[in-house]
Coordinates of C-alpha atoms in Angstrom, one line a residue:
Chain A
M551 CA 30.6 8.4 -26.8
T552 CA 34.1 7.5 -25.5
Q553 CA 35.0 6.8 -21.9
E554 CA 36.4 10.2 -21.1
H555 CA 33.2 11.9 -22.1
M556 CA 31.3 10.0 -19.5
K557 CA 30.9 10.5 -15.7
K558 CA 29.6 8.1 -13.0
V559 CA 26.5 9.2 -11.0
R560 CA 24.1 7.5 -8.8
L561 CA 20.6 6.8 -10.2
H562 CA 19.3 9.0 -7.4
D563 CA 20.8 12.0 -9.3
I564 CA 18.8 11.3 -12.5
A565 CA 15.7 9.4 -11.5
H566 CA 13.1 8.9 -8.8
A567 CA 11.4 5.7 -7.7
R568 CA 8.6 4.2 -5.5
A569 CA 8.3 0.7 -4.1
G570 CA 5.1 -1.3 -3.7
D571 CA 4.5 -4.8 -2.3
K572 CA 2.2 -7.7 -3.0
G573 CA 3.0 -10.9 -0.9
N574 CA 6.7 -11.6 -1.2
R575 CA 7.1 -9.6 -4.4
S576 CA 8.2 -6.0 -4.7
N577 CA 7.7 -3.6 -7.6
I578 CA 9.8 -0.6 -8.0
S579 CA 9.1 2.1 -10.5
L580 CA 12.1 4.1 -11.9
I581 CA 11.2 7.4 -13.5
P582 CA 13.8 9.7 -15.1
Y583 CA 13.7 13.4 -14.2
S584 CA 14.2 14.2 -17.8
A585 CA 12.7 12.1 -20.6
A586 CA 16.0 12.4 -22.5
T587 CA 17.6 10.2 -19.8
Y588 CA 15.2 7.3 -20.4
E589 CA 17.6 5.7 -23.0
I590 CA 20.4 5.7 -20.4
L591 CA 18.1 3.8 -18.0
L592 CA 17.1 1.4 -20.7
E593 CA 20.7 0.6 -21.6
Q594 CA 22.2 0.5 -18.1
V595 CA 19.6 -0.5 -15.5
T596 CA 19.2 -4.1 -16.6
E597 CA 17.3 -7.0 -15.0
K598 CA 20.7 -8.6 -14.3
R599 CA 22.1 -5.6 -12.4
V600 CA 18.9 -5.2 -10.4
L601 CA 18.8 -8.9 -9.5
E602 CA 22.5 -8.6 -8.3
L603 CA 21.7 -5.5 -6.2
F604 CA 18.9 -7.3 -4.4
S605 CA 20.5 -10.8 -4.2
N606 CA 21.5 -10.2 -0.5
K607 CA 17.8 -10.1 0.3
G608 CA 17.0 -13.4 -1.5
A609 CA 15.7 -11.9 -4.8
S610 CA 15.2 -14.8 -7.2
K611 CA 14.0 -13.1 -10.3
V612 CA 13.6 -9.6 -11.8
V613 CA 11.3 -8.7 -14.7
R614 CA 11.6 -5.2 -16.2
Y615 CA 8.7 -3.6 -17.9
E616 CA 9.1 -0.6 -20.2
L617 CA 6.6 2.3 -20.4
P618 CA 8.1 4.6 -23.1
N619 CA 5.2 7.1 -23.1
L620 CA 5.7 8.1 -19.4
P621 CA 8.6 7.4 -19.7
A622 CA 9.4 5.0 -16.9
L623 CA 10.6 1.5 -16.1
N624 CA 8.9 -0.9 -13.7
F625 CA 10.9 -3.6 -11.9
V626 CA 9.1 -6.6 -10.4
I627 CA 11.4 -8.4 -8.0
D628 CA 10.4 -11.9 -6.7
D629 CA 11.1 -13.2 -3.2
V630 CA 12.8 -10.0 -2.1
L631 CA 10.6 -9.3 1.0
E632 CA 11.8 -12.1 3.1
G633 CA 8.3 -13.4 3.5
G634 CA 6.4 -10.1 3.0
V635 CA 4.4 -7.9 5.2
N636 CA 2.9 -10.6 7.3
S637 CA 6.0 -12.6 8.2
A638 CA 9.2 -10.7 7.4
L639 CA 11.6 -10.2 10.3
N640 CA 13.0 -7.1 8.6
L641 CA 12.0 -3.8 10.3
D642 CA 10.6 -2.7 6.9
Q643 CA 8.2 -5.6 6.2
H644 CA 6.7 -3.9 3.1
G645 CA 10.1 -3.1 1.6
K646 CA 9.0 0.5 1.3
T647 CA 12.6 1.7 1.6
L648 CA 13.8 -0.5 -1.3
S649 CA 13.1 2.2 -3.8
F650 CA 16.1 4.1 -2.4
L651 CA 18.3 1.0 -2.5
L652 CA 17.6 0.8 -6.3
L653 CA 18.6 4.5 -6.5
T654 CA 22.1 3.7 -5.2
L655 CA 23.0 1.9 -8.5
S656 CA 25.6 3.8 -10.5
V657 CA 25.2 4.8 -14.1
E658 CA 27.4 6.5 -16.6
V659 CA 26.1 9.7 -18.2
P660 CA 27.7 12.3 -20.5
V661 CA 29.9 14.7 -18.6
T662 CA 27.9 17.6 -20.1
M663 CA 24.7 16.4 -18.5
T664 CA 23.3 18.5 -15.8
I665 CA 22.3 16.3 -12.9
K666 CA 19.5 17.0 -10.4
N667 CA 21.6 17.8 -7.4
T668 CA 23.8 20.3 -9.2
V669 CA 20.8 22.4 -10.5
Chain B
M402 CA -29.2 13.2 -18.0
V403 CA -25.6 12.1 -18.2
P404 CA -23.4 14.7 -16.5
S405 CA -20.3 16.1 -18.4
V406 CA -18.0 15.7 -15.4
V407 CA -18.0 13.7 -12.2
N408 CA -15.8 14.9 -9.3
I409 CA -14.5 12.3 -6.9
G410 CA -12.3 13.1 -3.9
C411 CA -10.4 10.8 -1.6
G412 CA -10.4 11.3 2.2
A413 CA -8.2 8.4 3.3
G414 CA -5.7 6.1 1.6
F415 CA -5.2 3.5 4.4
S416 CA -6.6 2.5 7.7
G417 CA -4.4 4.8 9.7
D418 CA -4.5 7.8 7.4
R419 CA -5.0 11.4 8.6
V420 CA -8.5 11.9 10.0
D421 CA -8.7 15.5 9.0
A422 CA -7.6 15.2 5.4
A423 CA -11.2 14.9 4.1
I424 CA -12.3 18.3 5.4
P425 CA -10.6 20.4 2.7
V426 CA -11.6 17.9 0.1
V427 CA -15.3 18.3 1.1
E428 CA -14.9 22.1 1.2
T429 CA -13.6 22.0 -2.4
L430 CA -16.1 19.4 -3.7
A431 CA -19.0 21.4 -2.2
K432 CA -18.2 24.3 -4.6
R433 CA -18.2 22.1 -7.7
E434 CA -21.0 21.6 -10.2
G435 CA -22.3 18.2 -11.0
P436 CA -22.2 14.9 -9.2
K437 CA -19.7 14.8 -6.3
Y438 CA -18.3 11.8 -4.3
L439 CA -16.0 11.3 -1.4
I440 CA -14.2 7.9 -1.0
F441 CA -12.3 6.5 2.0
E442 CA -10.0 3.5 1.4
T443 CA -9.2 2.0 4.8
L444 CA -8.8 -1.7 4.2
A445 CA -5.4 -3.2 3.6
E446 CA -5.0 -7.0 3.1
R447 CA -4.5 -7.9 6.7
T448 CA -6.6 -5.1 8.2
L449 CA -9.7 -7.2 7.5
A450 CA -8.3 -10.2 9.4
L451 CA -7.7 -8.1 12.4
A452 CA -11.2 -6.7 12.1
Q453 CA -12.6 -10.2 11.9
K454 CA -10.8 -11.0 15.2
H455 CA -12.4 -7.9 16.8
R456 CA -15.8 -9.0 15.6
R457 CA -15.4 -12.4 17.2
K458 CA -14.7 -10.8 20.5
D459 CA -17.6 -8.3 20.1
P460 CA -20.2 -8.7 17.4
T461 CA -20.8 -4.9 17.2
H462 CA -17.2 -4.3 16.3
G463 CA -15.1 -5.3 13.3
Y464 CA -15.4 -2.2 11.2
S465 CA -12.7 0.5 10.7
P466 CA -11.6 1.7 14.2
F467 CA -11.3 5.2 12.9
L468 CA -14.8 5.3 11.3
E469 CA -16.1 7.9 13.6
D470 CA -13.0 10.1 13.3
Y471 CA -13.3 10.1 9.5
I472 CA -17.1 10.5 9.3
R473 CA -18.1 12.9 12.0
P474 CA -16.3 16.0 10.8
I475 CA -17.6 15.8 7.3
L476 CA -21.0 14.0 7.3
K477 CA -23.3 17.0 7.7
K478 CA -21.6 19.0 5.1
C479 CA -21.6 16.1 2.7
Y480 CA -25.3 15.5 3.3
E481 CA -26.1 19.2 2.8
T482 CA -24.1 19.7 -0.4
D483 CA -25.1 16.3 -1.9
I484 CA -21.6 14.7 -1.7
K485 CA -22.1 11.0 -1.6
I486 CA -19.7 8.9 0.5
V487 CA -18.4 5.5 -0.6
S488 CA -16.0 3.5 1.5
N489 CA -14.8 0.0 2.4
F490 CA -14.6 0.9 6.1
G491 CA -17.2 -1.8 6.7
A492 CA -14.3 -4.3 6.9
A493 CA -15.6 -7.4 8.7
N494 CA -18.9 -5.8 9.7
P495 CA -20.4 -3.4 7.1
K496 CA -23.8 -3.5 8.9
G497 CA -22.1 -2.5 12.2
A498 CA -20.4 0.4 10.4
A499 CA -23.6 1.5 8.8
M500 CA -25.3 1.5 12.2
K501 CA -22.6 3.6 13.7
I502 CA -22.9 6.1 10.8
S503 CA -26.6 6.2 11.4
E504 CA -26.1 6.9 15.1
I505 CA -23.7 9.8 14.2
A506 CA -26.1 11.1 11.6
D507 CA -28.9 11.2 14.1
Q508 CA -26.7 13.2 16.6
I509 CA -25.8 15.8 14.0
G510 CA -29.3 16.3 12.5
C511 CA -29.1 14.2 9.3
E512 CA -31.9 11.8 10.3
N513 CA -33.1 11.1 6.7
I514 CA -29.7 10.0 5.4
K515 CA -29.8 6.8 3.3
I516 CA -27.1 4.3 4.2
A517 CA -26.5 1.3 1.9
I518 CA -24.6 -1.8 2.8
V519 CA -22.9 -4.0 0.2
E520 CA -22.5 -7.6 1.3
G521 CA -21.4 -10.8 -0.3
D522 CA -17.6 -10.5 0.0
D523 CA -17.4 -13.0 2.9
L524 CA -16.3 -16.2 1.2
L525 CA -17.0 -18.3 4.4
Q526 CA -20.7 -17.7 3.8
V527 CA -20.6 -19.6 0.5
M528 CA -17.6 -21.9 0.8
S529 CA -16.4 -24.2 3.6
S530 CA -13.0 -23.7 5.3
H531 CA -12.1 -27.0 3.8
D532 CA -12.9 -25.9 0.2
I533 CA -10.9 -22.7 0.8
Q534 CA -7.9 -24.6 2.2
N535 CA -7.9 -26.8 -1.0
H536 CA -7.7 -23.8 -3.4
P537 CA -4.2 -23.3 -4.9
T538 CA -2.7 -20.0 -3.8
I539 CA -1.5 -17.4 -6.2
E540 CA 0.3 -15.1 -3.7
G541 CA 1.5 -15.7 -0.2
L542 CA 1.9 -19.0 1.6
G543 CA 0.0 -22.2 1.3
I544 CA -3.1 -22.4 3.5
D545 CA -2.8 -26.1 4.3
D546 CA -4.7 -27.0 7.4
N547 CA -4.3 -23.7 9.2
E548 CA -7.5 -22.2 10.6
V549 CA -9.1 -19.7 8.3
V550 CA -9.6 -16.5 10.2
A551 CA -11.2 -14.6 7.3
A552 CA -11.7 -15.1 3.6
N553 CA -13.0 -12.2 1.5
V554 CA -13.6 -11.7 -2.2
Y555 CA -12.7 -8.5 -3.9
L556 CA -16.1 -7.3 -5.2
G557 CA -16.2 -4.9 -8.1
A558 CA -18.0 -1.6 -8.9
R559 CA -21.4 -2.9 -9.9
P560 CA -23.0 -3.3 -6.4
I561 CA -21.7 0.1 -5.4
A562 CA -23.3 1.6 -8.6
E563 CA -26.6 -0.2 -7.7
A564 CA -26.6 1.2 -4.2
L565 CA -26.1 4.7 -5.5
S566 CA -28.8 4.2 -8.2
R567 CA -31.2 3.3 -5.4
G568 CA -30.6 6.6 -3.7
A569 CA -27.8 5.9 -1.2
D570 CA -26.1 8.9 0.4
V571 CA -23.5 6.6 2.0
V572 CA -22.3 3.3 0.7
V573 CA -20.5 1.0 3.1
V574 CA -18.6 -2.0 1.6
G575 CA -16.5 -4.7 3.2
R576 CA -13.9 -6.0 0.8
C577 CA -14.0 -4.6 -2.7
T578 CA -11.2 -3.7 -5.1
D579 CA -9.8 -0.3 -4.1
P580 CA -10.5 1.2 -7.6
A581 CA -14.1 0.1 -7.4
L582 CA -14.8 2.8 -4.8
V583 CA -14.2 5.3 -7.7
L584 CA -15.5 3.2 -10.6
G585 CA -18.8 2.5 -8.8
P586 CA -19.9 6.1 -8.8
L587 CA -18.7 6.5 -12.5
V588 CA -20.7 3.5 -13.6
K589 CA -23.7 4.9 -11.9
E590 CA -23.4 8.4 -13.4
F591 CA -22.3 7.5 -16.9
G592 CA -24.1 4.2 -17.3
W593 CA -21.0 2.4 -18.5
G594 CA -21.9 -1.1 -19.6
E595 CA -20.2 -4.3 -18.3
D596 CA -18.2 -4.6 -21.5
D597 CA -17.3 -1.0 -22.0
W598 CA -13.7 -1.9 -21.4
I599 CA -12.0 1.4 -22.3
N600 CA -14.2 3.5 -20.0
L601 CA -14.0 0.9 -17.3
A602 CA -10.3 1.0 -17.6
T603 CA -10.2 4.8 -17.3
G604 CA -12.4 4.7 -14.2
T605 CA -10.2 2.0 -12.7
M606 CA -7.1 4.0 -13.4
A607 CA -8.7 7.0 -11.7
G608 CA -9.5 4.8 -8.7
H609 CA -6.0 3.4 -8.7
L610 CA -4.6 7.0 -8.6
L611 CA -6.9 8.1 -5.8
E612 CA -6.9 5.0 -3.6
C613 CA -3.8 5.9 -1.6
G614 CA -4.9 9.4 -0.8
G615 CA -2.0 11.9 -0.7
Q616 CA 0.4 9.5 -2.4
V617 CA -0.6 11.2 -5.7
T618 CA -0.5 14.7 -4.4
G619 CA 3.0 15.0 -3.1
A620 CA 2.8 12.8 0.0
Y621 CA 5.2 9.9 0.2
F622 CA 7.2 11.7 -2.5
A623 CA 9.4 14.4 -0.9
D624 CA 13.2 14.0 -1.2
P625 CA 14.6 17.4 -0.1
G626 CA 16.7 19.0 -2.8
Y627 CA 15.6 16.5 -5.4
K628 CA 11.8 16.4 -5.1
D629 CA 10.6 19.3 -2.9
V630 CA 7.0 19.5 -1.8
P631 CA 5.4 22.7 -0.4
D632 CA 3.7 22.5 3.0
L633 CA 3.9 18.7 3.3
A634 CA 2.4 18.9 6.8
N635 CA -0.9 20.1 5.2
V636 CA -0.8 18.0 2.1
G637 CA -4.1 18.2 0.2
F638 CA -5.8 15.0 -0.8
P639 CA -6.7 14.3 -4.4
I640 CA -9.8 15.0 -6.5
A641 CA -10.4 13.3 -9.8
E642 CA -12.4 15.0 -12.5
V643 CA -13.7 12.3 -14.9
G644 CA -15.5 13.4 -18.1
N645 CA -18.2 11.5 -19.9
D646 CA -15.7 11.4 -22.9
G647 CA -13.4 9.3 -20.8
S648 CA -11.0 12.1 -19.9
L649 CA -9.3 12.2 -16.5
I650 CA -7.8 15.1 -14.6
I651 CA -6.1 14.6 -11.2
T652 CA -6.1 17.7 -8.9
K653 CA -6.3 18.3 -5.2
A654 CA -8.2 20.1 -2.5
D655 CA -8.1 23.9 -2.5
N656 CA -6.0 25.9 0.0
T657 CA -3.8 22.9 1.0
G658 CA -0.1 21.9 0.7
G659 CA 1.4 19.3 -1.5
L660 CA 1.5 19.3 -5.3
V661 CA 0.1 17.5 -8.2
S662 CA 2.7 17.1 -11.0
A663 CA 3.6 14.7 -13.7
Q664 CA 6.1 13.2 -11.3
T665 CA 3.7 12.6 -8.4
V666 CA 1.2 11.0 -10.8
K667 CA 3.7 8.8 -12.5
E668 CA 4.9 7.4 -9.1
Q669 CA 1.4 6.6 -8.0
L670 CA 0.4 5.2 -11.4
L671 CA 3.0 2.5 -11.1
Y672 CA 2.5 1.9 -7.4
E673 CA 1.8 -1.8 -6.7
I674 CA 1.6 -2.5 -10.4
H675 CA 3.3 -5.6 -11.8
D676 CA 2.8 -6.1 -15.6
P677 CA 1.5 -2.7 -16.8
E678 CA -0.5 -4.4 -19.6
N679 CA -2.4 -6.7 -17.2
Y680 CA -3.7 -5.2 -14.0
F681 CA -6.4 -7.5 -13.0
T682 CA -9.5 -6.2 -11.2
A683 CA -13.0 -7.5 -10.8
D684 CA -14.4 -5.2 -13.4
V685 CA -11.7 -5.0 -16.2
I686 CA -8.1 -5.9 -16.9
L687 CA -6.4 -2.5 -17.0
D688 CA -3.6 -1.8 -19.4
I689 CA -1.6 1.3 -18.5
S690 CA 1.4 0.6 -20.8
K691 CA 0.5 3.4 -23.2
V692 CA -0.6 6.0 -20.7
R693 CA 0.5 9.6 -21.0
V694 CA 0.7 12.1 -18.2
V695 CA 0.6 15.8 -19.0
E696 CA 0.6 18.9 -16.7
V697 CA -2.3 21.1 -17.9
G698 CA -2.3 23.7 -15.1
P699 CA -1.2 24.4 -11.6
D700 CA -1.8 21.2 -9.6
R701 CA -3.7 19.8 -12.6
V702 CA -2.5 16.7 -14.5
K703 CA -4.2 15.0 -17.4
V704 CA -3.9 11.3 -17.6
S705 CA -4.9 9.5 -20.9
G706 CA -4.4 6.4 -22.8
A707 CA -5.7 3.6 -20.5
H708 CA -6.8 0.5 -22.3
G709 CA -9.0 -2.3 -21.0
K710 CA -9.5 -5.9 -21.7
Q711 CA -12.3 -8.3 -20.8
R712 CA -12.6 -8.9 -17.1
P713 CA -11.4 -12.2 -15.7
D714 CA -13.8 -15.1 -15.0
T715 CA -12.4 -15.4 -11.5
L716 CA -12.4 -13.0 -8.5
K717 CA -9.4 -12.7 -6.2
A718 CA -10.0 -13.5 -2.5
T719 CA -7.6 -12.9 0.4
V720 CA -7.5 -15.7 2.9
S721 CA -6.2 -14.9 6.4
I722 CA -4.8 -17.6 8.6
D723 CA -3.4 -17.6 12.1
G724 CA 0.3 -16.7 11.9
G725 CA 1.6 -17.3 15.4
W726 CA 3.6 -14.6 17.2
M727 CA 6.2 -12.1 16.3
G728 CA 8.7 -10.8 18.9
E729 CA 10.9 -7.7 18.5
A730 CA 13.2 -6.1 21.1
E731 CA 15.6 -3.2 20.9
M732 CA 18.4 -1.6 22.9
S733 CA 20.6 1.5 22.3
Y734 CA 24.4 2.0 22.6
A735 CA 25.8 5.5 22.1
G736 CA 29.0 7.5 22.5
P737 CA 32.6 6.3 22.4
N738 CA 33.1 2.8 21.0
A739 CA 29.3 2.3 20.7
L740 CA 29.4 0.1 17.6
K741 CA 31.8 -2.3 19.3
R742 CA 29.6 -2.6 22.3
A743 CA 26.5 -3.1 20.1
Q744 CA 28.3 -5.9 18.2
L745 CA 29.3 -7.5 21.5
A746 CA 25.7 -7.4 22.6
I747 CA 24.6 -9.2 19.5
D748 CA 27.3 -11.8 20.0
V749 CA 25.9 -12.4 23.5
L750 CA 22.4 -12.6 22.2
K751 CA 23.4 -15.1 19.5
S752 CA 25.1 -17.3 22.1
R753 CA 22.1 -17.1 24.5
C754 CA 19.6 -17.8 21.6
R755 CA 21.6 -21.0 20.7
D756 CA 20.9 -22.2 24.2
I757 CA 17.2 -21.8 23.6
K758 CA 17.5 -24.5 20.9
T759 CA 14.6 -23.2 18.7
N760 CA 14.3 -23.6 15.0
N761 CA 12.4 -20.3 14.8
P762 CA 14.1 -17.8 12.6
I763 CA 15.9 -15.0 14.5
R764 CA 17.2 -11.8 12.9
F765 CA 19.7 -9.3 14.3
D766 CA 20.2 -5.7 13.3
I767 CA 22.3 -2.8 14.3
V768 CA 20.2 0.2 13.3
G769 CA 22.6 3.0 12.3
T770 CA 24.6 0.6 10.1
M771 CA 22.9 -1.3 7.3
S772 CA 19.5 -2.6 8.6
V773 CA 16.4 -2.4 6.5
H774 CA 18.4 -2.8 3.3
S775 CA 20.2 -5.9 4.5
G776 CA 19.1 -9.5 4.3
D777 CA 17.9 -11.7 7.2
N778 CA 21.2 -13.7 7.4
E779 CA 23.8 -11.0 6.7
D780 CA 26.6 -10.8 9.1
T781 CA 26.3 -7.8 11.4
T782 CA 30.0 -7.8 12.0
H783 CA 30.6 -6.4 8.5
T784 CA 30.3 -2.8 9.8
H785 CA 33.9 -1.6 9.2
K786 CA 32.7 1.4 7.1
Y787 CA 30.7 2.8 10.1
P788 CA 32.4 4.8 12.9
D789 CA 32.9 3.1 16.2
D790 CA 31.7 6.2 18.0
G791 CA 28.0 7.0 17.3
D792 CA 24.4 6.3 18.3
Y793 CA 23.4 2.7 17.5
R794 CA 20.4 0.6 18.2
I795 CA 20.4 -3.2 18.2
R796 CA 17.3 -5.1 17.4
I797 CA 16.3 -8.8 17.6
A798 CA 13.3 -10.2 15.8
T799 CA 11.8 -13.7 15.8
C800 CA 8.5 -15.4 15.0
G801 CA 6.8 -18.7 15.8
H802 CA 3.7 -20.4 17.0
D803 CA 5.0 -21.1 20.5
K804 CA 4.4 -17.8 22.4
E805 CA 6.8 -18.7 25.2
I806 CA 9.8 -19.2 23.0
V807 CA 9.1 -15.9 21.2
E808 CA 8.9 -14.2 24.6
R809 CA 12.0 -15.8 25.8
V810 CA 14.0 -14.3 22.9
N811 CA 12.7 -10.9 23.8
Q812 CA 13.7 -11.6 27.4
E813 CA 17.3 -12.1 26.3
M814 CA 17.4 -8.5 25.1
L815 CA 15.9 -7.3 28.3
S816 CA 18.5 -9.1 30.4
L817 CA 21.2 -7.1 28.7
Y818 CA 20.3 -4.2 31.0
C819 CA 22.3 -5.9 33.8
S820 CA 24.1 -8.7 32.0
G821 CA 25.2 -7.2 28.6
P822 CA 28.0 -4.8 27.6
A823 CA 28.4 -1.3 29.2
A824 CA 25.6 1.2 29.1
G825 CA 22.9 -0.4 27.1
G826 CA 19.7 1.7 27.4
G827 CA 16.2 2.4 26.0
F828 CA 15.0 -1.2 25.9
R829 CA 11.6 -1.6 24.1
Q830 CA 9.8 -4.8 23.1
H831 CA 6.8 -5.8 21.2
L832 CA 4.9 -9.1 21.0
T833 CA 2.4 -9.2 18.1
D834 CA -0.4 -11.6 17.2
Q835 CA 0.4 -12.4 13.6
V836 CA -2.0 -13.0 10.7
Q837 CA -0.7 -14.6 7.5
T838 CA -2.5 -14.0 4.2
A839 CA -2.7 -15.8 0.9
S840 CA -4.6 -15.0 -2.3
I841 CA -6.8 -17.5 -4.2
L842 CA -9.0 -17.2 -7.3
V843 CA -12.7 -18.0 -7.0
D844 CA -15.3 -18.6 -9.7
R845 CA -17.1 -15.4 -10.3
N846 CA -20.5 -17.2 -10.5
K847 CA -20.3 -18.3 -6.9
I848 CA -20.3 -14.8 -5.6
V849 CA -23.5 -12.8 -5.5
P850 CA -23.1 -9.3 -4.0
K851 CA -26.2 -7.9 -2.3
V852 CA -27.2 -4.3 -1.6
H853 CA -29.2 -3.6 1.5
F854 CA -30.3 -0.3 3.1
L855 CA -30.1 0.1 6.8
T856 CA -33.8 0.8 6.8
D857 CA -34.4 -2.7 5.5
Y858 CA -33.4 -4.0 8.9
A859 CA -35.7 -1.7 10.9

């Protein structure tokens, strides 16, 4: 599809997410509202982009796991919790709010796609 | 006779969860046919270390502080309708918890209730502090020479199943894997063997979906306009229906708010999961990578396709060590030019903290601009995209082993009342006794869980 057939939206418009913590590692699930959008997530929400998004918090590595039957992605982000629940100085020691930081990433979708907040 | 379906409800998903959530779950379970169970999961990683500290101060304490609040409203109904209770609210003192439950049972006319205690999770009983300190850590900080406050192994489902087979109405555990609270009853009812990996995987997945209470039934999910949840204030807690054919349905208590949908189940399925093919527990390595989630009715979701691999030879243990002190202090600035005054206050704090000459880390935030999403060392002056007028709250946080230094940093915030920028108000501070945790792996053969009944001690 060419450039003019695409529009930019936030991940928040097409997917939902939840963050969990273990030690100094966070995992964030990314689940498309529509299964048809899974391919867009696969193509555009890469390990590299997610690592970049969390680099200000010290993230050192991102591994992306694919669950095509759900469908969903699961991101495991190392060293992002500034010490984790027992030692982080951040107000959010668990990194519970980080799911919605992931949802700020922008993605390109076909202009014809109905997105969640316009339903 | 092996039942066709076992119903398991969850009454709490963490140590501070709603104390009345179990009531509708019990009302619903009471109407069901077949074996019925109610679990409470109340023991996070560091909750046990705090409990251990309480027990040291008073040997009758050290179990879940909300035990009575959870148990009293539902115990009689559970006993009368044959709903067995399984929980880790024993924390650092399962026997103490069992005695408390027995006391409540006597008061409400359930004198003959059988209360079982699962012990054997306390690693300090079988291993010296020195040996524990020398174990390599797989998560968290190195233990080094720090004093070990608590060290507990995550037990599996087998001792819970044993307690139930021996007739327990209530099973009190200290540390076990959260899914074991659900898998234990299933192993008892269905007689699943130690190498029945597929069924153990399904039971573990059921436990994983239930262990956080409302997180699978619409709680911790709502995002208005995007993910709406009916009557969140009265969210119903989950019930799993597990079939002897390995089928699993997630539903919730009748006449409650919340919802069970494919979306709510997917979010919880991946919660705190790393590699979906390899979720290690004491009983099985769970593989959820091929799982399918299908809505089969109102508030009913079928979950299928869990796979299991041979359980690991090691058990995970959480080691808690003394973590010093954490100090936090806050102050508000609001109205015209509030952001500039907040920034000036932080400049003053930074200058004052330099004079304290400590190497302890110190973090500054302006709540109302970027705070929880920003890193420890990000510059708080990069706030140009936020309006000068507004309602902002500054925060300082620090930690260290020297309590006086930590207190002194908090004190600097307090002093802004008279010595900071104009109109700072609403000062609050906290000083918290910290516990650090680390995870180690322990040879399974060293750990021998034991089941006792409270009557054994009489």
